[in-house]
Amino acid sequence: RSAFAIWRGCPGLLNHKSMQRKAVFLDRDGVIVRTVGWENGGAPHAPFSRAGFSFLPHVEESLTMLKAAGFIRILISNQPDVAYGHISEEEWQSMHSEVEKLNFDDIFLCRHTRDANCHCKKPRPGLLHEAVQKWNIALSDSFFVGDTEADIGAAEAMKCRTVLIDWPYNRNLRSDFRAGHLLDAATII
């Protein structure tokens, strides 16, 4: 018998679970990018101009730490602001090009409005499902780092552990873990 025939004849030699990868899914706004609007009692949202755009502290260091720990780093984000008319496509692309320079392994975005009723807009788990299929991810070994109820909802729908970045606007949310910022989250993970 050939080596291939021996291997095929013994399925125990190949454990599908052992071939799966572990990942950290990260939301953009409130985790990677500083949110605005909530400081005066409003709802947190992405910046609507390049002038208001900034990364939160320790982002690059955190992504490097997660990679060194063997995690695939995947950005999962709702980005409907162009569709809502809050920002031009050009201004959004200017900010997104900065995000793309970070060391993510992949980026999955939903740019639809709430009215579109799409499967990919968090808290629906469509983007997570696509990422899991594409990268063969073991959700039991993975984490979702977010800051909103939509992030937690998408992660819980896929049975993924959650780390919530602690902000005044999310103190009432529950999560598996809480962290002060992304570097704290990376240390927990």
PDB file of C-alpha atoms in Angstrom:
ATOM      1  CA  ARG A   1       0.000   0.000   0.000  1.00  0.00           C
ATOM      2  CA  SER A   2       1.135   3.497  -0.706  1.00  0.00           C
ATOM      3  CA  ALA A   3       1.678   6.042   2.073  1.00  0.00           C
ATOM      4  CA  PHE A   4      -1.405   7.901   0.827  1.00  0.00           C
ATOM      5  CA  ALA A   5      -3.520   4.754   1.087  1.00  0.00           C
ATOM      6  CA  ILE A   6      -2.284   4.164   4.634  1.00  0.00           C
ATOM      7  CA  TRP A   7      -3.065   7.759   5.616  1.00  0.00           C
ATOM      8  CA  ARG A   8      -6.517   7.620   3.955  1.00  0.00           C
ATOM      9  CA  GLY A   9      -7.214   4.384   5.753  1.00  0.00           C
ATOM     10  CA  CYS A  10      -6.556   5.890   9.157  1.00  0.00           C
ATOM     11  CA  PRO A  11      -8.682   9.008   9.637  1.00  0.00           C
ATOM     12  CA  GLY A  12      -7.430   9.352  13.203  1.00  0.00           C
ATOM     13  CA  LEU A  13      -4.115  10.579  11.819  1.00  0.00           C
ATOM     14  CA  LEU A  14      -5.775  13.767  10.613  1.00  0.00           C
ATOM     15  CA  ASN A  15      -7.772  15.660  13.200  1.00  0.00           C
ATOM     16  CA  HIS A  16      -9.841  18.377  11.457  1.00  0.00           C
ATOM     17  CA  LYS A  17      -9.970  20.404  14.686  1.00  0.00           C
ATOM     18  CA  SER A  18      -6.173  20.473  14.916  1.00  0.00           C
ATOM     19  CA  MET A  19      -6.034  22.067  11.468  1.00  0.00           C
ATOM     20  CA  GLN A  20      -8.319  24.897  12.528  1.00  0.00           C
ATOM     21  CA  ARG A  21      -6.839  28.264  13.406  1.00  0.00           C
ATOM     22  CA  LYS A  22      -7.501  30.550  16.321  1.00  0.00           C
ATOM     23  CA  ALA A  23      -8.427  34.167  15.704  1.00  0.00           C
ATOM     24  CA  VAL A  24      -9.063  37.465  17.379  1.00  0.00           C
ATOM     25  CA  PHE A  25     -11.879  39.397  15.747  1.00  0.00           C
ATOM     26  CA  LEU A  26     -11.656  43.124  16.394  1.00  0.00           C
ATOM     27  CA  ASP A  27     -14.224  45.845  15.980  1.00  0.00           C
ATOM     28  CA  ARG A  28     -12.906  49.114  14.515  1.00  0.00           C
ATOM     29  CA  ASP A  29     -14.532  52.053  16.290  1.00  0.00           C
ATOM     30  CA  GLY A  30     -14.016  52.026  20.053  1.00  0.00           C
ATOM     31  CA  VAL A  31     -11.334  49.321  19.821  1.00  0.00           C
ATOM     32  CA  ILE A  32      -8.915  50.447  17.094  1.00  0.00           C
ATOM     33  CA  VAL A  33     -10.197  53.952  16.281  1.00  0.00           C
ATOM     34  CA  ARG A  34     -11.309  56.540  18.840  1.00  0.00           C
ATOM     35  CA  THR A  35     -15.109  56.999  18.811  1.00  0.00           C
ATOM     36  CA  VAL A  36     -16.702  60.414  19.081  1.00  0.00           C
ATOM     37  CA  GLY A  37     -20.102  61.768  20.072  1.00  0.00           C
ATOM     38  CA  TRP A  38     -20.534  60.024  23.412  1.00  0.00           C
ATOM     39  CA  GLU A  39     -18.578  62.556  25.476  1.00  0.00           C
ATOM     40  CA  ASN A  40     -21.630  64.847  25.776  1.00  0.00           C
ATOM     41  CA  GLY A  41     -24.183  62.106  26.324  1.00  0.00           C
ATOM     42  CA  GLY A  42     -24.725  61.142  22.677  1.00  0.00           C
ATOM     43  CA  ALA A  43     -24.279  57.753  21.085  1.00  0.00           C
ATOM     44  CA  PRO A  44     -20.709  56.727  20.226  1.00  0.00           C
ATOM     45  CA  HIS A  45     -19.929  56.718  16.528  1.00  0.00           C
ATOM     46  CA  ALA A  46     -17.054  56.698  14.069  1.00  0.00           C
ATOM     47  CA  PRO A  47     -15.442  60.009  13.218  1.00  0.00           C
ATOM     48  CA  PHE A  48     -17.111  61.691  10.259  1.00  0.00           C
ATOM     49  CA  SER A  49     -13.968  63.480   9.053  1.00  0.00           C
ATOM     50  CA  ARG A  50     -10.270  62.782   8.627  1.00  0.00           C
ATOM     51  CA  ALA A  51      -9.605  65.618  11.091  1.00  0.00           C
ATOM     52  CA  GLY A  52     -11.478  63.706  13.823  1.00  0.00           C
ATOM     53  CA  PHE A  53      -9.840  60.351  13.034  1.00  0.00           C
ATOM     54  CA  SER A  54      -7.227  58.890  15.398  1.00  0.00           C
ATOM     55  CA  PHE A  55      -6.091  55.470  16.536  1.00  0.00           C
ATOM     56  CA  LEU A  56      -6.423  54.466  20.150  1.00  0.00           C
ATOM     57  CA  PRO A  57      -3.178  53.800  22.080  1.00  0.00           C
ATOM     58  CA  HIS A  58      -1.199  50.558  21.711  1.00  0.00           C
ATOM     59  CA  VAL A  59      -2.966  49.292  18.570  1.00  0.00           C
ATOM     60  CA  GLU A  60       0.113  48.215  16.592  1.00  0.00           C
ATOM     61  CA  GLU A  61       1.794  46.744  19.669  1.00  0.00           C
ATOM     62  CA  SER A  62      -1.382  44.785  20.497  1.00  0.00           C
ATOM     63  CA  LEU A  63      -1.730  43.382  16.966  1.00  0.00           C
ATOM     64  CA  THR A  64       1.923  42.292  17.061  1.00  0.00           C
ATOM     65  CA  MET A  65       1.402  40.616  20.438  1.00  0.00           C
ATOM     66  CA  LEU A  66      -1.647  38.726  19.177  1.00  0.00           C
ATOM     67  CA  LYS A  67       0.229  37.548  16.081  1.00  0.00           C
ATOM     68  CA  ALA A  68       3.135  36.332  18.227  1.00  0.00           C
ATOM     69  CA  ALA A  69       0.621  34.341  20.285  1.00  0.00           C
ATOM     70  CA  GLY A  70      -0.526  32.579  17.100  1.00  0.00           C
ATOM     71  CA  PHE A  71      -3.796  34.392  16.465  1.00  0.00           C
ATOM     72  CA  ILE A  72      -5.126  35.516  13.093  1.00  0.00           C
ATOM     73  CA  ARG A  73      -6.166  39.178  13.480  1.00  0.00           C
ATOM     74  CA  ILE A  74      -9.419  39.987  11.667  1.00  0.00           C
ATOM     75  CA  LEU A  75     -11.208  43.318  11.644  1.00  0.00           C
ATOM     76  CA  ILE A  76     -15.018  42.920  11.699  1.00  0.00           C
ATOM     77  CA  SER A  77     -16.809  46.252  11.465  1.00  0.00           C
ATOM     78  CA  ASN A  78     -20.113  47.914  10.609  1.00  0.00           C
ATOM     79  CA  GLN A  79     -19.259  50.950   8.446  1.00  0.00           C
ATOM     80  CA  PRO A  80     -22.580  52.460   7.260  1.00  0.00           C
ATOM     81  CA  ASP A  81     -21.683  56.159   7.500  1.00  0.00           C
ATOM     82  CA  VAL A  82     -21.336  56.756   3.749  1.00  0.00           C
ATOM     83  CA  ALA A  83     -24.707  55.053   3.144  1.00  0.00           C
ATOM     84  CA  TYR A  84     -26.280  57.268   5.817  1.00  0.00           C
ATOM     85  CA  GLY A  85     -24.762  60.388   4.251  1.00  0.00           C
ATOM     86  CA  HIS A  86     -22.651  61.295   7.304  1.00  0.00           C
ATOM     87  CA  ILE A  87     -19.409  61.269   5.324  1.00  0.00           C
ATOM     88  CA  SER A  88     -18.295  61.211   1.697  1.00  0.00           C
ATOM     89  CA  GLU A  89     -16.851  58.063   0.146  1.00  0.00           C
ATOM     90  CA  GLU A  90     -13.558  59.910  -0.424  1.00  0.00           C
ATOM     91  CA  GLU A  91     -13.292  60.985   3.237  1.00  0.00           C
ATOM     92  CA  TRP A  92     -14.173  57.460   4.417  1.00  0.00           C
ATOM     93  CA  GLN A  93     -11.594  55.925   2.043  1.00  0.00           C
ATOM     94  CA  SER A  94      -8.968  58.334   3.389  1.00  0.00           C
ATOM     95  CA  MET A  95      -9.547  57.030   6.918  1.00  0.00           C
ATOM     96  CA  HIS A  96      -9.932  53.413   5.875  1.00  0.00           C
ATOM     97  CA  SER A  97      -6.602  53.507   4.026  1.00  0.00           C
ATOM     98  CA  GLU A  98      -4.955  54.249   7.391  1.00  0.00           C
ATOM     99  CA  VAL A  99      -6.713  51.246   8.953  1.00  0.00           C
ATOM    100  CA  GLU A 100      -5.540  49.031   6.075  1.00  0.00           C
ATOM    101  CA  LYS A 101      -1.918  49.930   6.919  1.00  0.00           C
ATOM    102  CA  LEU A 102      -2.284  48.112  10.229  1.00  0.00           C
ATOM    103  CA  ASN A 103      -1.149  44.516  10.436  1.00  0.00           C
ATOM    104  CA  PHE A 104      -4.546  42.790  10.090  1.00  0.00           C
ATOM    105  CA  ASP A 105      -4.685  39.409   8.393  1.00  0.00           C
ATOM    106  CA  ASP A 106      -8.081  40.249   6.929  1.00  0.00           C
ATOM    107  CA  ILE A 107     -10.837  42.859   7.037  1.00  0.00           C
ATOM    108  CA  PHE A 108     -14.598  42.226   6.781  1.00  0.00           C
ATOM    109  CA  LEU A 109     -16.930  45.238   6.581  1.00  0.00           C
ATOM    110  CA  CYS A 110     -20.677  45.769   6.425  1.00  0.00           C
ATOM    111  CA  ARG A 111     -21.417  49.120   4.797  1.00  0.00           C
ATOM    112  CA  HIS A 112     -25.222  48.714   4.806  1.00  0.00           C
ATOM    113  CA  THR A 113     -27.764  50.741   6.768  1.00  0.00           C
ATOM    114  CA  ARG A 114     -30.052  49.176   9.380  1.00  0.00           C
ATOM    115  CA  ASP A 115     -32.910  49.270   6.865  1.00  0.00           C
ATOM    116  CA  ALA A 116     -31.015  46.988   4.460  1.00  0.00           C
ATOM    117  CA  ASN A 117     -31.694  44.090   6.853  1.00  0.00           C
ATOM    118  CA  CYS A 118     -28.551  42.291   5.676  1.00  0.00           C
ATOM    119  CA  HIS A 119     -27.089  39.171   7.296  1.00  0.00           C
ATOM    120  CA  CYS A 120     -23.666  40.747   7.785  1.00  0.00           C
ATOM    121  CA  LYS A 121     -24.528  43.789   9.932  1.00  0.00           C
ATOM    122  CA  LYS A 122     -23.670  43.134  13.562  1.00  0.00           C
ATOM    123  CA  PRO A 123     -25.282  41.969  15.794  1.00  0.00           C
ATOM    124  CA  ARG A 124     -26.049  39.436  13.081  1.00  0.00           C
ATOM    125  CA  PRO A 125     -23.077  37.082  12.722  1.00  0.00           C
ATOM    126  CA  GLY A 126     -22.742  37.054   8.904  1.00  0.00           C
ATOM    127  CA  LEU A 127     -19.276  38.639   8.785  1.00  0.00           C
ATOM    128  CA  LEU A 128     -17.992  36.329  11.508  1.00  0.00           C
ATOM    129  CA  HIS A 129     -19.419  33.347   9.671  1.00  0.00           C
ATOM    130  CA  GLU A 130     -17.671  34.407   6.440  1.00  0.00           C
ATOM    131  CA  ALA A 131     -14.349  34.848   8.265  1.00  0.00           C
ATOM    132  CA  VAL A 132     -14.667  31.464  10.000  1.00  0.00           C
ATOM    133  CA  GLN A 133     -15.307  29.747   6.661  1.00  0.00           C
ATOM    134  CA  LYS A 134     -12.515  31.552   4.811  1.00  0.00           C
ATOM    135  CA  TRP A 135      -9.843  31.012   7.485  1.00  0.00           C
ATOM    136  CA  ASN A 136     -11.033  27.680   8.998  1.00  0.00           C
ATOM    137  CA  ILE A 137     -11.286  29.186  12.464  1.00  0.00           C
ATOM    138  CA  ALA A 138     -12.026  27.288  15.662  1.00  0.00           C
ATOM    139  CA  LEU A 139     -14.372  29.625  17.517  1.00  0.00           C
ATOM    140  CA  SER A 140     -13.779  27.776  20.786  1.00  0.00           C
ATOM    141  CA  ASP A 141     -10.156  28.993  20.630  1.00  0.00           C
ATOM    142  CA  SER A 142     -11.019  32.511  19.449  1.00  0.00           C
ATOM    143  CA  PHE A 143     -12.073  35.885  20.876  1.00  0.00           C
ATOM    144  CA  PHE A 144     -14.052  38.931  19.750  1.00  0.00           C
ATOM    145  CA  VAL A 145     -12.856  42.312  21.049  1.00  0.00           C
ATOM    146  CA  GLY A 146     -15.545  44.972  20.844  1.00  0.00           C
ATOM    147  CA  ASP A 147     -17.193  47.887  22.603  1.00  0.00           C
ATOM    148  CA  THR A 148     -20.906  47.654  21.816  1.00  0.00           C
ATOM    149  CA  GLU A 149     -23.915  45.412  22.271  1.00  0.00           C
ATOM    150  CA  ALA A 150     -23.798  44.661  18.523  1.00  0.00           C
ATOM    151  CA  ASP A 151     -20.251  43.290  18.878  1.00  0.00           C
ATOM    152  CA  ILE A 152     -21.195  41.121  21.843  1.00  0.00           C
ATOM    153  CA  GLY A 153     -24.345  39.914  20.067  1.00  0.00           C
ATOM    154  CA  ALA A 154     -22.481  38.803  16.938  1.00  0.00           C
ATOM    155  CA  ALA A 155     -19.844  37.003  19.003  1.00  0.00           C
ATOM    156  CA  GLU A 156     -22.402  35.280  21.206  1.00  0.00           C
ATOM    157  CA  ALA A 157     -24.399  34.164  18.167  1.00  0.00           C
ATOM    158  CA  MET A 158     -21.285  32.314  16.990  1.00  0.00           C
ATOM    159  CA  LYS A 159     -20.377  31.121  20.512  1.00  0.00           C
ATOM    160  CA  CYS A 160     -17.137  33.098  20.541  1.00  0.00           C
ATOM    161  CA  ARG A 161     -15.643  34.452  23.781  1.00  0.00           C
ATOM    162  CA  THR A 162     -15.863  38.217  24.191  1.00  0.00           C
ATOM    163  CA  VAL A 163     -13.599  40.953  25.490  1.00  0.00           C
ATOM    164  CA  LEU A 164     -15.270  44.322  25.964  1.00  0.00           C
ATOM    165  CA  ILE A 165     -13.161  47.472  25.866  1.00  0.00           C
ATOM    166  CA  ASP A 166     -14.428  49.408  28.847  1.00  0.00           C
ATOM    167  CA  TRP A 167     -16.011  52.769  28.025  1.00  0.00           C
ATOM    168  CA  PRO A 168     -18.536  54.843  30.015  1.00  0.00           C
ATOM    169  CA  TYR A 169     -21.167  54.101  27.344  1.00  0.00           C
ATOM    170  CA  ASN A 170     -20.984  50.307  27.744  1.00  0.00           C
ATOM    171  CA  ARG A 171     -20.854  49.800  31.523  1.00  0.00           C
ATOM    172  CA  ASN A 172     -24.220  47.991  31.483  1.00  0.00           C
ATOM    173  CA  LEU A 173     -23.079  45.334  28.978  1.00  0.00           C
ATOM    174  CA  ARG A 174     -21.868  41.916  30.024  1.00  0.00           C
ATOM    175  CA  SER A 175     -18.906  40.152  28.482  1.00  0.00           C
ATOM    176  CA  ASP A 176     -16.604  37.238  29.230  1.00  0.00           C
ATOM    177  CA  PHE A 177     -13.786  39.708  29.927  1.00  0.00           C
ATOM    178  CA  ARG A 178     -13.343  43.497  30.200  1.00  0.00           C
ATOM    179  CA  ALA A 179     -10.231  45.462  29.315  1.00  0.00           C
ATOM    180  CA  GLY A 180      -9.178  49.080  29.630  1.00  0.00           C
ATOM    181  CA  HIS A 181      -7.767  49.196  26.100  1.00  0.00           C
ATOM    182  CA  LEU A 182      -6.583  46.867  23.351  1.00  0.00           C
ATOM    183  CA  LEU A 183      -3.222  46.110  24.968  1.00  0.00           C
ATOM    184  CA  ASP A 184      -5.040  44.960  28.126  1.00  0.00           C
ATOM    185  CA  ALA A 185      -7.281  42.807  25.903  1.00  0.00           C
ATOM    186  CA  ALA A 186      -4.251  41.271  24.153  1.00  0.00           C
ATOM    187  CA  THR A 187      -2.722  40.483  27.540  1.00  0.00           C
ATOM    188  CA  ILE A 188      -5.962  38.788  28.686  1.00  0.00           C
ATOM    189  CA  ILE A 189      -6.141  36.772  25.472  1.00  0.00           C
TER     190      ILE A 189
END
